[in-house]
Amino acid sequence: MNEKKLEERKKMIYGLLCDELYVPMRTKEIAMLLDIPKSKRQDLQEVLDALVEEGKAQVSKKGKYQKAEKVVKEGAFISHAKGFGFVCVEDEGEDYYIPEEYVGNAFHGDQVRIELLPPSKGKRREAKIIEVLSHDISTVVGTYEKSKNYGFVISDNARITQDIFIPQGKDMHAVDGHKVVCQITSYGKKNRNPEGVITEILGHRNDPGVDIMSIVRGFDLPTEFPEKVLNQATRVANEVSEADRAGRLDLRGVTMVTIDGEDAKDLDDAISICHKGDGYELGVHIADVSNYVQERSALDEEAKKRGTSVYLVDRVIPMLPHTLSNGICSLNAGEDRLALSCIMTLDAKGNVIDHTIAETVVNIDARMSYTSVKKILVDKDPAECKKYQDLVPMFALMEELSGLIRKKRMQRGSIDFDFPETKIVLDAQGHAVDVMPYERNVATKIIEDFMLIANETVAEHFYWQEIPFLYRTHATPDGEKIRKLATFIGNFGYTIKGGADEVHPKELQKLLGKIQGTPEEDFISRLTLRSMQQAKYTVECTGHFGLAADYYCHFTSPIRRYPDLQIHRIIKETLRGRYNETRREHYESLLPVIATETSRLERRADEVEREVDKLKKVEYMSRHIGETFEGIVSNVTGWGLYVELPNTIEGLVHISTIRGDYYQFVEETYELVGERTNRHYKLGQRVKVVVDDCDTMARTIDFVLAEDEDE
């Protein structure tokens, strides 16, 4: 049957299926109804099969045909700058593609109802939006553009494709170039822009710090504390009283230090260590923030709302007011402070053989920095060693025990991502003047090892108590991501043993060991990290894949993480004998909500930090347009090559800019291959690139291959 005839018959048969009087029938019955002879029934079957394939008809197990029922789902709309979009339906892996003509009046972030479209051969699932259920976004941060009698706000979020119309008198006297917060009053229609009013002017886009504040406000991060919260923080005592010390284990005579970055103000962990028999006694002492932040207080509600402190290149947005986090809740040297201590006895091999968790009072002997401890342990700096001569043996003991703890963790399969983080240096005007790797050193590793062992010890202790608790869990990686990683590293001659669905952390640890010291180390480490699931907070203790730990929680940072503050309350109730059935019921209802919400707030904080870093990296590279750099191909896609420079900055070489041939993307090996020259561009390959363009609005960097790469 030719295509024209097939379309005509499909239209006719579909009309029959849609008839109100039609009842489900078999092919034979439909043929009899339409008086189609036996010789033509094969043609009828072809038509029915085509309608089923297009999703217009459905066939029952008994072989009866009827019009396909509409499939309706609900989800969140994610718009795209080019007009189309996607709808993410909870608990479904793949999003639904929404063609531009079926977006309707939906606004980015809306909760919508969609109707699935008939499937198209070889294409992803498609749907059309049939109803907007609710609007998730009520404010937009963007740049104001003024006309004579009105203005527009151009959103910083590229997914919000429509400009927001601002009527005369609703602009707070904003001028061209002002970064503003706009409250949406109307979400617009097909041929009409959304409308809004300006509620806040952040400053001019060229003013120092306004670019970062625009990102912060775009993610709806709270930046100011309510007056009630500040007043409550001010009323907290500035020093530890005799009543505060009552009933606590007094450790003021025990030598202990804090070790943090030079700029740190909120010092919430201290370390003590000494020999105990053939082994060690390690004390991890954490500021008792819960003593000052009472459950359900204004301080507590605000901390819960924030979930975490956010660390940006030019500022910190704290979870608690500085009066607390830099004052009575900070373990400042020479001052009595309240703490919650995990004191562990470890044998000569680094095994924890006993532990005590106690409410304590401490007095820190010295406030140390990572740099200073490194000078003592690695550089053997004479001046630094003399300055802290009484503490040098203690630091040597820390290094010794840290090495044992790390060795044991590595033996069980813990994955240590030892690649440099990014340090972005700003000038007085807030402009990025340098971007460099920020290396971990011996001191950062010591603190990391001691915090991890304390977190594991506390988690295991409360797991066996069978008390409602908050755990930090990390699931086994998705099998598809591990298969993709295996393909990536295969280009370098590396392999991962075991099936993708049951990979053991030790295999990934072995991989990181093999690449240590190689040119591709940082790159493959990042790819491996990206293949992992996201860690989150849960009430179930399901283990931590990355650490190869059966028990893990966050106990060590109550100043900056709400889950830590919450579990401190649980710990103290059990220590004081106040935990009972009523409190069990309270925590069983409260903790699942806190786990979900703090995981969400943590992801939001991470995203803000990433976006600010991307912005500053683009700003930095915009000063280097036309300059040549050498980098490594960090990703290959159908639209081009991503190249990462040694300073961790990444940019795109679009496929259309690669000269001398037409390149095809080979998905199986993640390569671009020239049709005529058979030239390959693959992961890990070193290339020279020229900075071609930088877009601070989209936060993207465009590279082109240097001329000698095209030859």
XYZ file of C-alpha atoms in Angstrom:
711
model
C 0.000 0.000 0.000
C 1.487 3.361 -0.989
C 1.974 6.098 1.611
C -0.879 8.307 0.391
C -3.360 5.444 0.453
C -2.158 4.335 3.899
C -2.738 7.839 5.311
C -6.251 7.949 3.832
C -7.150 4.541 5.308
C -5.640 5.452 8.682
C -7.783 8.573 8.796
C -10.912 6.588 7.924
C -10.262 3.753 10.444
C -9.287 6.201 13.208
C -12.591 8.025 12.591
C -14.389 4.727 13.144
C -12.501 4.048 16.415
C -13.469 7.520 17.666
C -17.176 7.017 16.944
C -19.220 7.089 20.182
C -21.130 3.933 19.120
C -17.968 1.951 18.392
C -17.181 -1.025 20.659
C -13.812 -2.868 20.725
C -13.573 -5.340 17.789
C -11.141 -7.797 16.249
C -9.698 -7.259 12.759
C -12.214 -9.722 11.290
C -15.156 -7.901 12.883
C -13.953 -4.492 11.676
C -13.558 -5.930 8.143
C -17.126 -7.298 8.238
C -18.485 -3.955 9.559
C -16.777 -2.063 6.707
C -17.512 -4.768 4.165
C -13.827 -5.349 3.404
C -13.217 -8.614 1.500
C -10.809 -11.289 2.786
C -8.312 -10.397 0.063
C -7.943 -6.857 1.517
C -7.759 -7.788 5.200
C -3.952 -7.704 5.104
C -4.206 -4.047 4.119
C -6.591 -3.439 7.043
C -4.151 -5.114 9.431
C -1.360 -2.855 8.142
C -3.529 0.207 8.883
C -4.386 -1.023 12.392
C -0.729 -1.794 13.162
C 0.268 1.702 12.021
C -2.352 3.306 14.286
C -1.116 1.258 17.262
C 2.503 2.233 16.555
C 1.505 5.927 16.442
C -0.308 5.587 19.758
C -3.714 6.389 18.268
C -5.104 2.888 18.767
C -4.586 0.157 21.339
C -5.181 -3.592 21.144
C -6.282 -5.775 24.053
C -4.905 -9.214 24.965
C -7.926 -10.664 23.178
C -6.965 -8.878 19.968
C -9.696 -6.211 20.079
C -8.935 -2.724 18.740
C -10.132 0.580 20.143
C -9.084 4.225 20.303
C -6.044 4.675 22.576
C -6.760 6.193 25.969
C -5.075 9.492 26.727
C -2.126 9.155 29.122
C -1.957 12.136 31.482
C 0.875 12.826 33.959
C 2.001 15.660 36.223
C 5.458 17.133 36.706
C 7.734 20.194 36.737
C 8.277 22.178 33.529
C 11.881 23.008 32.602
C 11.982 25.530 29.779
C 14.817 25.957 27.278
C 16.165 29.202 25.828
C 15.175 28.043 22.321
C 11.461 27.813 23.190
C 10.912 24.094 23.753
C 11.120 22.420 27.139
C 10.954 19.271 29.243
C 8.706 17.964 31.988
C 10.276 16.011 34.821
C 7.854 13.465 36.319
C 8.825 12.214 39.778
C 10.210 8.647 39.912
C 10.601 8.481 36.105
C 14.125 8.420 34.699
C 13.707 10.189 31.352
C 12.059 13.606 31.034
C 9.270 14.249 28.515
C 10.162 16.530 25.595
C 7.692 19.380 25.014
C 7.862 20.812 21.460
C 7.591 24.609 21.286
C 4.055 24.510 19.841
C 2.852 22.515 22.868
C 4.413 24.635 25.640
C 1.330 26.871 25.808
C 1.374 29.392 28.663
C 3.703 27.369 30.901
C 6.434 29.290 32.719
C 9.765 27.779 33.785
C 9.363 25.885 37.076
C 5.573 25.474 36.803
C 3.870 22.315 37.981
C 1.951 21.159 34.906
C -0.316 18.413 33.608
C 0.777 16.839 30.343
C -0.778 14.525 27.787
C 1.561 12.068 26.092
C 1.828 12.389 22.324
C 1.894 9.328 20.043
C 5.425 7.874 20.010
C 7.647 8.746 17.051
C 10.068 6.143 15.811
C 13.604 6.694 17.146
C 12.681 9.836 19.072
C 12.426 10.541 22.783
C 9.090 10.596 24.592
C 7.020 13.668 23.715
C 4.053 15.340 25.380
C 2.012 18.514 25.332
C 1.118 20.698 28.293
C -2.649 20.736 28.820
C -2.852 22.592 32.130
C -0.708 24.719 34.455
C -1.362 23.526 38.015
C 0.767 25.981 39.990
C 3.633 28.447 39.627
C 6.859 27.619 41.454
C 8.722 30.821 40.583
C 7.255 34.056 41.926
C 10.320 36.322 41.747
C 12.894 36.852 39.025
C 16.354 38.414 39.313
C 17.607 40.164 36.218
C 18.797 43.301 34.441
C 16.418 46.225 33.995
C 16.074 47.869 30.571
C 14.150 51.131 30.554
C 11.986 52.497 27.756
C 10.146 55.815 27.748
C 6.957 54.804 29.587
C 7.755 51.283 30.781
C 10.601 48.801 31.169
C 11.580 45.154 30.983
C 13.519 42.802 33.244
C 15.731 40.370 31.356
C 16.106 37.340 33.616
C 19.555 36.109 34.628
C 18.106 32.602 34.338
C 18.470 31.656 30.667
C 15.584 29.191 31.052
C 13.160 32.073 31.598
C 12.920 33.046 27.963
C 10.345 35.857 28.173
C 11.283 39.348 29.336
C 9.166 40.576 32.255
C 7.133 43.706 31.391
C 7.329 46.416 34.084
C 4.522 49.038 33.862
C 5.215 52.702 34.526
C 5.381 53.470 38.246
C 6.283 49.883 39.192
C 10.035 50.216 38.639
C 11.248 51.779 41.951
C 13.001 54.386 39.721
C 15.445 51.764 38.423
C 17.699 52.821 35.552
C 19.238 50.940 32.647
C 21.687 48.289 33.863
C 20.334 47.958 37.378
C 20.218 44.420 38.750
C 16.773 44.045 40.277
C 14.429 41.619 41.998
C 11.072 41.484 40.245
C 7.817 40.096 41.697
C 5.719 38.438 38.985
C 2.096 39.656 38.954
C 1.013 37.937 35.716
C 2.579 34.962 33.938
C 1.500 36.132 30.487
C -0.186 34.386 27.605
C 0.768 33.097 24.161
C 1.440 36.556 22.664
C 1.772 38.566 25.857
C 4.807 38.895 28.115
C 4.687 38.134 31.823
C 4.246 41.241 33.968
C 5.783 42.260 37.270
C 6.831 44.942 39.742
C 10.343 45.670 40.959
C 10.648 45.036 44.698
C 14.386 45.532 45.211
C 17.324 47.151 43.444
C 20.548 45.208 44.073
C 22.784 47.803 42.416
C 24.220 48.459 38.979
C 25.533 45.422 37.138
C 29.030 46.990 37.144
C 29.093 47.633 40.914
C 31.401 45.354 42.975
C 29.654 42.275 44.348
C 26.341 42.881 42.563
C 26.964 40.033 40.092
C 27.341 37.517 42.935
C 24.421 38.935 44.912
C 22.258 38.535 41.782
C 23.041 34.794 41.754
C 22.384 34.533 45.498
C 18.993 36.231 45.194
C 18.181 34.230 42.057
C 18.370 31.058 44.160
C 16.264 32.690 46.889
C 19.016 32.365 49.499
C 18.248 34.354 52.648
C 20.988 36.938 53.210
C 19.705 38.915 56.195
C 18.644 37.566 59.575
C 15.222 38.642 60.906
C 15.386 41.102 63.817
C 13.876 38.532 66.187
C 16.694 36.090 65.387
C 19.413 38.734 65.822
C 17.919 39.830 69.137
C 17.877 36.245 70.370
C 21.512 35.752 69.300
C 22.523 38.968 71.111
C 20.898 37.785 74.347
C 23.033 34.614 74.395
C 25.758 34.791 77.043
C 29.225 35.836 75.914
C 31.088 33.552 78.277
C 30.684 30.138 79.890
C 29.193 30.336 83.388
C 29.626 28.019 86.366
C 26.082 26.762 85.784
C 26.999 25.879 82.174
C 29.968 23.811 83.371
C 27.933 21.848 85.926
C 27.690 18.126 85.171
C 30.145 18.282 82.265
C 33.425 16.426 81.870
C 36.093 19.078 82.475
C 38.810 18.820 79.809
C 40.326 22.271 80.292
C 43.568 20.667 81.449
C 43.876 18.572 78.272
C 46.097 20.055 75.543
C 44.086 20.632 72.379
C 44.222 22.785 69.256
C 42.012 23.925 66.404
C 43.412 23.631 62.862
C 41.627 25.645 60.160
C 42.220 27.924 57.196
C 43.837 31.291 57.895
C 40.598 33.197 57.203
C 38.267 30.934 59.209
C 36.224 32.644 61.928
C 33.828 29.852 62.977
C 36.069 27.267 64.651
C 33.799 24.372 65.551
C 36.242 21.455 65.990
C 39.317 20.883 68.152
C 41.713 17.938 68.452
C 43.504 16.366 71.405
C 45.796 13.359 71.136
C 48.172 11.351 73.313
C 49.649 7.865 73.612
C 47.565 5.332 75.519
C 49.482 2.106 76.096
C 50.602 0.838 72.708
C 47.887 2.869 71.008
C 46.377 6.321 71.064
C 43.651 8.393 72.672
C 42.113 10.759 70.117
C 39.630 13.426 71.162
C 37.435 15.196 68.614
C 35.743 18.080 70.410
C 32.851 19.830 68.674
C 31.323 23.154 69.718
C 28.079 22.547 71.631
C 25.938 24.834 69.476
C 22.733 23.118 70.636
C 23.303 24.603 74.118
C 22.604 28.045 72.634
C 20.192 27.185 69.818
C 17.145 25.638 71.450
C 14.682 23.510 69.489
C 11.738 25.526 68.054
C 13.374 28.865 68.983
C 13.612 31.681 66.405
C 17.321 30.837 65.981
C 16.497 27.184 65.372
C 13.733 27.903 62.845
C 16.025 30.232 60.885
C 18.874 27.680 60.927
C 16.464 24.981 59.715
C 15.251 27.308 56.937
C 18.853 27.867 55.768
C 20.035 24.282 56.276
C 23.692 25.084 55.727
C 26.205 27.913 55.503
C 27.115 28.863 51.930
C 30.754 29.634 51.097
C 31.239 31.926 48.087
C 34.410 33.479 46.677
C 33.749 36.880 48.282
C 31.495 36.126 51.257
C 29.986 33.547 53.574
C 26.217 33.347 54.043
C 26.110 31.772 57.509
C 23.495 29.410 58.938
C 23.724 31.182 62.299
C 24.358 34.884 63.088
C 28.039 35.810 63.445
C 27.392 36.775 67.091
C 27.114 33.033 67.744
C 29.211 31.389 65.034
C 32.226 33.663 65.592
C 31.611 34.144 69.325
C 30.435 31.792 72.060
C 29.977 28.878 69.587
C 33.497 29.249 68.192
C 36.298 27.333 69.950
C 38.514 30.383 70.325
C 41.914 29.832 71.929
C 42.289 30.692 75.599
C 38.542 30.829 76.312
C 36.329 28.306 78.093
C 33.876 26.716 75.667
C 31.168 24.058 75.849
C 31.683 21.046 73.618
C 30.348 17.642 72.686
C 33.335 15.304 72.594
C 33.953 11.933 70.993
C 36.999 10.486 72.758
C 38.300 7.362 71.035
C 40.845 4.748 72.083
C 42.676 3.310 69.067
C 45.117 0.402 68.976
C 48.521 0.412 67.306
C 46.931 -0.361 63.914
C 44.423 2.470 64.047
C 41.342 0.449 65.029
C 38.833 2.140 67.344
C 38.570 -0.287 70.284
C 36.668 1.924 72.722
C 35.011 5.340 72.794
C 33.218 7.814 75.030
C 30.743 10.467 73.920
C 30.363 13.212 76.516
C 29.283 16.789 77.174
C 32.483 18.650 78.033
C 34.030 22.012 78.794
C 37.273 22.775 76.947
C 39.876 25.514 76.638
C 41.887 25.573 73.419
C 45.674 25.976 73.741
C 46.383 27.277 70.232
C 44.555 28.330 67.078
C 46.587 26.706 64.285
C 46.314 27.086 60.507
C 46.772 24.389 57.863
C 49.744 26.339 56.490
C 51.434 26.565 59.867
C 51.062 22.831 60.614
C 52.408 22.018 57.137
C 55.432 24.239 57.830
C 56.092 22.262 61.016
C 55.524 18.723 59.676
C 56.681 18.961 56.062
C 58.905 22.016 55.697
C 60.496 21.653 59.183
C 60.491 25.460 59.266
C 62.819 26.487 62.178
C 60.873 29.622 63.113
C 57.514 27.851 63.108
C 58.870 24.862 65.037
C 60.335 27.177 67.666
C 57.121 29.208 67.966
C 55.090 26.060 68.696
C 57.867 23.932 70.241
C 55.613 22.595 73.028
C 53.064 21.367 70.463
C 55.408 19.917 67.807
C 55.387 16.378 69.334
C 51.580 16.497 69.351
C 51.476 17.355 65.620
C 53.908 14.515 64.868
C 51.601 12.119 66.747
C 48.621 13.442 64.785
C 50.412 12.754 61.496
C 51.311 9.240 62.670
C 47.742 8.299 63.687
C 46.223 10.023 60.678
C 48.351 7.833 58.418
C 47.146 4.660 60.198
C 43.474 5.699 59.988
C 43.774 6.563 56.301
C 45.574 3.293 55.544
C 42.766 1.300 57.175
C 40.156 3.293 55.269
C 41.971 2.650 51.995
C 42.248 -1.073 52.759
C 38.480 -1.410 52.992
C 38.036 0.485 49.707
C 37.398 4.115 50.631
C 37.761 6.427 47.639
C 40.025 9.442 48.145
C 39.533 12.148 45.507
C 42.825 13.970 45.916
C 42.503 16.496 43.099
C 42.902 20.230 43.663
C 39.936 22.459 44.368
C 39.712 25.860 42.697
C 40.919 29.006 44.408
C 39.641 32.213 42.787
C 41.444 35.437 43.730
C 39.462 38.689 43.561
C 40.690 42.290 43.558
C 39.201 45.100 45.678
C 36.440 45.624 43.096
C 35.449 41.945 43.200
C 36.931 41.092 39.785
C 38.672 37.731 39.294
C 42.399 38.331 38.844
C 43.621 34.745 39.205
C 42.269 31.198 39.163
C 44.478 28.445 40.517
C 44.297 24.934 41.957
C 44.019 24.871 45.762
C 45.964 21.858 46.969
C 45.247 19.783 50.083
C 48.204 19.379 52.414
C 49.201 17.171 55.351
C 47.211 19.297 57.827
C 43.949 19.251 55.829
C 44.268 15.465 55.546
C 44.851 15.078 59.306
C 41.661 17.000 60.113
C 39.729 15.128 57.419
C 40.853 11.734 58.797
C 39.965 12.637 62.393
C 36.556 14.086 61.479
C 35.696 10.991 59.405
C 36.605 8.559 62.188
C 34.547 10.574 64.704
C 31.550 10.674 62.352
C 31.744 6.911 61.812
C 32.104 6.190 65.538
C 29.101 8.321 66.487
C 26.966 6.858 63.677
C 27.727 3.257 64.672
C 27.119 4.022 68.355
C 23.611 5.323 67.691
C 22.784 2.722 65.054
C 23.144 -0.018 67.671
C 21.166 2.062 70.188
C 18.235 1.750 67.735
C 17.356 5.402 68.267
C 15.912 7.617 65.485
C 18.913 9.378 63.951
C 20.108 11.278 60.885
C 22.689 9.452 58.762
C 24.779 10.612 55.840
C 24.341 7.978 53.127
C 25.808 7.456 49.673
C 24.278 4.901 47.304
C 26.069 2.584 44.871
C 26.660 4.372 41.525
C 24.139 4.042 38.716
C 25.113 1.155 36.422
C 24.782 3.250 33.252
C 27.170 5.897 34.611
C 29.735 3.244 35.512
C 29.458 1.741 32.007
C 30.056 5.232 30.590
C 33.061 5.721 32.891
C 34.463 2.347 31.784
C 34.245 3.526 28.173
C 35.972 6.806 29.061
C 38.909 5.229 30.863
C 39.223 2.544 28.187
C 40.634 5.289 25.948
C 43.585 5.438 28.352
C 44.018 1.677 28.701
C 42.377 1.412 32.134
C 39.610 -0.994 33.136
C 37.155 -1.535 36.007
C 36.592 -5.105 37.137
C 33.154 -6.401 38.079
C 29.718 -5.680 36.669
C 28.515 -2.096 36.322
C 25.558 -2.786 38.615
C 27.667 -4.170 41.463
C 30.912 -2.216 41.356
C 32.802 -2.162 44.661
C 34.366 1.109 45.866
C 37.726 -0.699 46.015
C 37.703 -1.002 42.197
C 37.338 2.759 41.825
C 39.990 3.264 44.496
C 42.362 1.000 42.508
C 41.664 3.066 39.400
C 42.592 6.285 41.219
C 45.771 4.582 42.441
C 46.764 3.586 38.901
C 46.350 7.117 37.531
C 48.258 8.794 40.387
C 51.003 11.009 39.004
C 49.848 10.645 35.380
C 48.881 13.643 33.183
C 45.273 12.407 33.140
C 44.982 12.038 36.949
C 42.881 15.140 37.681
C 40.688 14.583 34.661
C 39.851 10.918 35.354
C 39.369 11.679 39.061
C 36.715 14.253 38.142
C 35.027 11.849 35.727
C 34.950 9.194 38.440
C 33.441 11.656 40.913
C 30.761 12.625 38.356
C 29.810 8.958 37.975
C 28.852 8.793 41.648
C 25.437 9.290 43.195
C 24.856 12.339 45.376
C 25.276 11.792 49.099
C 22.229 12.761 51.147
C 20.720 12.704 54.625
C 18.445 9.793 55.514
C 16.903 8.207 58.598
C 17.964 4.769 57.343
C 21.587 3.720 57.855
C 22.306 2.277 54.397
C 26.041 2.976 54.351
C 28.355 5.318 52.483
C 29.673 3.914 49.179
C 32.444 6.488 48.645
C 33.877 5.941 52.124
C 33.182 2.186 52.052
C 31.625 2.762 55.476
C 28.687 0.832 56.954
C 27.884 3.658 59.392
C 28.300 7.359 58.766
C 26.749 10.628 59.955
C 27.569 14.328 60.148
C 28.475 15.154 63.741
C 31.377 17.589 63.406
C 29.981 20.908 62.071
C 26.867 22.116 63.939
C 27.784 25.766 63.278
C 27.338 25.337 59.544
C 25.176 22.203 58.990
C 21.703 21.772 60.454
C 21.771 17.919 60.520
C 24.797 18.055 62.860
C 22.947 20.442 65.170
C 19.905 18.172 65.174
C 21.790 14.987 66.058
C 23.643 16.841 68.846
C 20.230 17.304 70.490
C 19.490 13.583 70.207
C 22.909 12.696 71.622
C 22.507 15.044 74.599
C 19.001 13.746 75.404
C 20.360 10.193 75.609
C 23.378 11.284 77.691
C 21.092 13.074 80.142
C 18.559 10.221 80.351
C 15.787 12.372 78.894
C 15.144 10.204 75.852
C 11.784 8.414 76.172
C 8.894 7.101 74.083
C 7.442 10.586 73.607
C 10.765 11.843 72.234
C 11.071 8.760 70.033
C 7.702 9.544 68.438
C 8.736 13.185 68.080
C 11.946 12.294 66.215
C 10.296 9.595 64.102
C 7.943 12.223 62.673
C 10.490 15.068 62.533
C 13.673 13.486 61.144
C 12.379 12.266 57.723
C 11.260 15.830 56.948
C 14.592 17.285 58.081
C 16.531 14.683 56.049
C 14.652 15.551 52.843
C 14.739 19.307 53.339
C 18.391 19.608 54.402
C 19.428 17.438 51.440
C 17.548 19.849 49.152
C 19.077 22.930 50.789
C 22.547 21.406 50.526
C 22.039 20.859 46.778
C 20.891 24.475 46.447
C 24.011 25.722 48.249
C 26.260 23.572 46.034
C 24.561 24.937 42.924
C 24.991 28.556 44.038
C 28.679 27.936 44.782
C 29.150 26.328 41.334
C 27.367 29.163 39.523
C 29.421 31.834 41.304
C 32.649 29.975 40.481
C 31.568 29.640 36.824
C 30.780 33.363 36.663
C 34.171 34.360 38.055
C 35.999 31.916 35.786
C 34.246 33.424 32.759
C 35.069 36.920 34.013
C 38.719 35.937 34.428
C 38.979 34.383 30.954
C 37.284 37.404 29.348
C 40.571 39.213 30.026
C 42.417 36.609 27.971
C 40.446 36.690 24.689
C 42.747 35.700 21.828
C 45.343 34.054 24.071
C 46.474 30.439 23.592
C 46.371 27.779 26.325
C 47.079 24.061 26.484
C 44.397 21.849 28.003
C 42.963 18.351 28.030
C 39.747 17.161 26.347
C 37.440 16.608 29.342
C 34.246 15.663 27.480
C 33.171 14.864 23.934
C 29.601 15.397 22.707
C 27.690 15.683 19.469
C 28.149 19.461 19.546
C 31.875 19.604 20.267
C 34.793 19.181 22.663
C 35.023 20.443 26.213
C 38.595 21.358 27.097
C 39.821 21.805 30.687
C 42.850 23.986 31.425
C 45.343 23.256 34.247
C 43.663 25.959 36.387
C 40.376 23.910 36.237
C 38.631 26.317 33.799
C 36.592 24.517 31.137
C 35.358 25.767 27.765
C 33.691 24.430 24.610
C 35.229 23.980 21.173
C 32.058 23.863 19.062
C 32.113 21.219 16.345
C 31.323 23.846 13.700
C 34.609 25.663 14.447
C 36.866 22.620 13.865
C 38.293 23.256 10.421
C 39.614 21.014 7.690
C 36.998 18.255 7.807
C 33.447 17.281 8.731
C 33.429 15.566 12.145
C 31.041 12.876 13.361
C 30.412 12.017 17.028
C 31.039 8.340 17.772
C 29.007 7.674 20.923
C 30.477 4.221 21.659
C 33.987 5.617 22.163
C 33.145 9.278 22.868
C 35.217 10.589 19.980
C 34.888 13.098 17.163
C 36.189 11.535 13.956
C 36.944 13.389 10.705
C 35.179 11.799 7.705
C 37.967 12.563 5.231
C 41.099 12.764 7.369
C 40.083 10.125 9.948
C 41.471 12.486 12.575
C 40.287 11.637 16.100
C 39.573 13.900 19.060
C 39.009 11.872 22.213
C 38.898 12.123 25.989
C 42.163 12.962 27.711
C 43.808 14.211 24.524
C 46.032 17.271 24.950
C 45.137 20.176 22.689
C 45.993 23.854 22.298
C 43.055 26.249 22.292
C 42.484 29.966 21.786
C 39.971 31.850 23.933
C 37.361 32.985 21.403
C 34.443 34.356 23.451
C 33.148 34.639 27.017
C 29.482 35.118 27.949
C 29.037 36.222 31.572
C 25.237 36.057 31.287
C 25.230 32.408 30.144
C 28.477 31.741 32.116
C 30.079 29.974 29.157
C 33.530 30.081 27.577
C 34.097 29.353 23.885
C 37.447 28.053 22.672
C 38.668 27.367 19.151
C 41.481 24.982 18.364
C 44.830 26.712 17.814
C 45.978 26.719 14.186
C 48.632 24.048 14.684
C 45.887 21.714 16.008
C 43.995 22.026 12.708
C 46.944 21.024 10.573
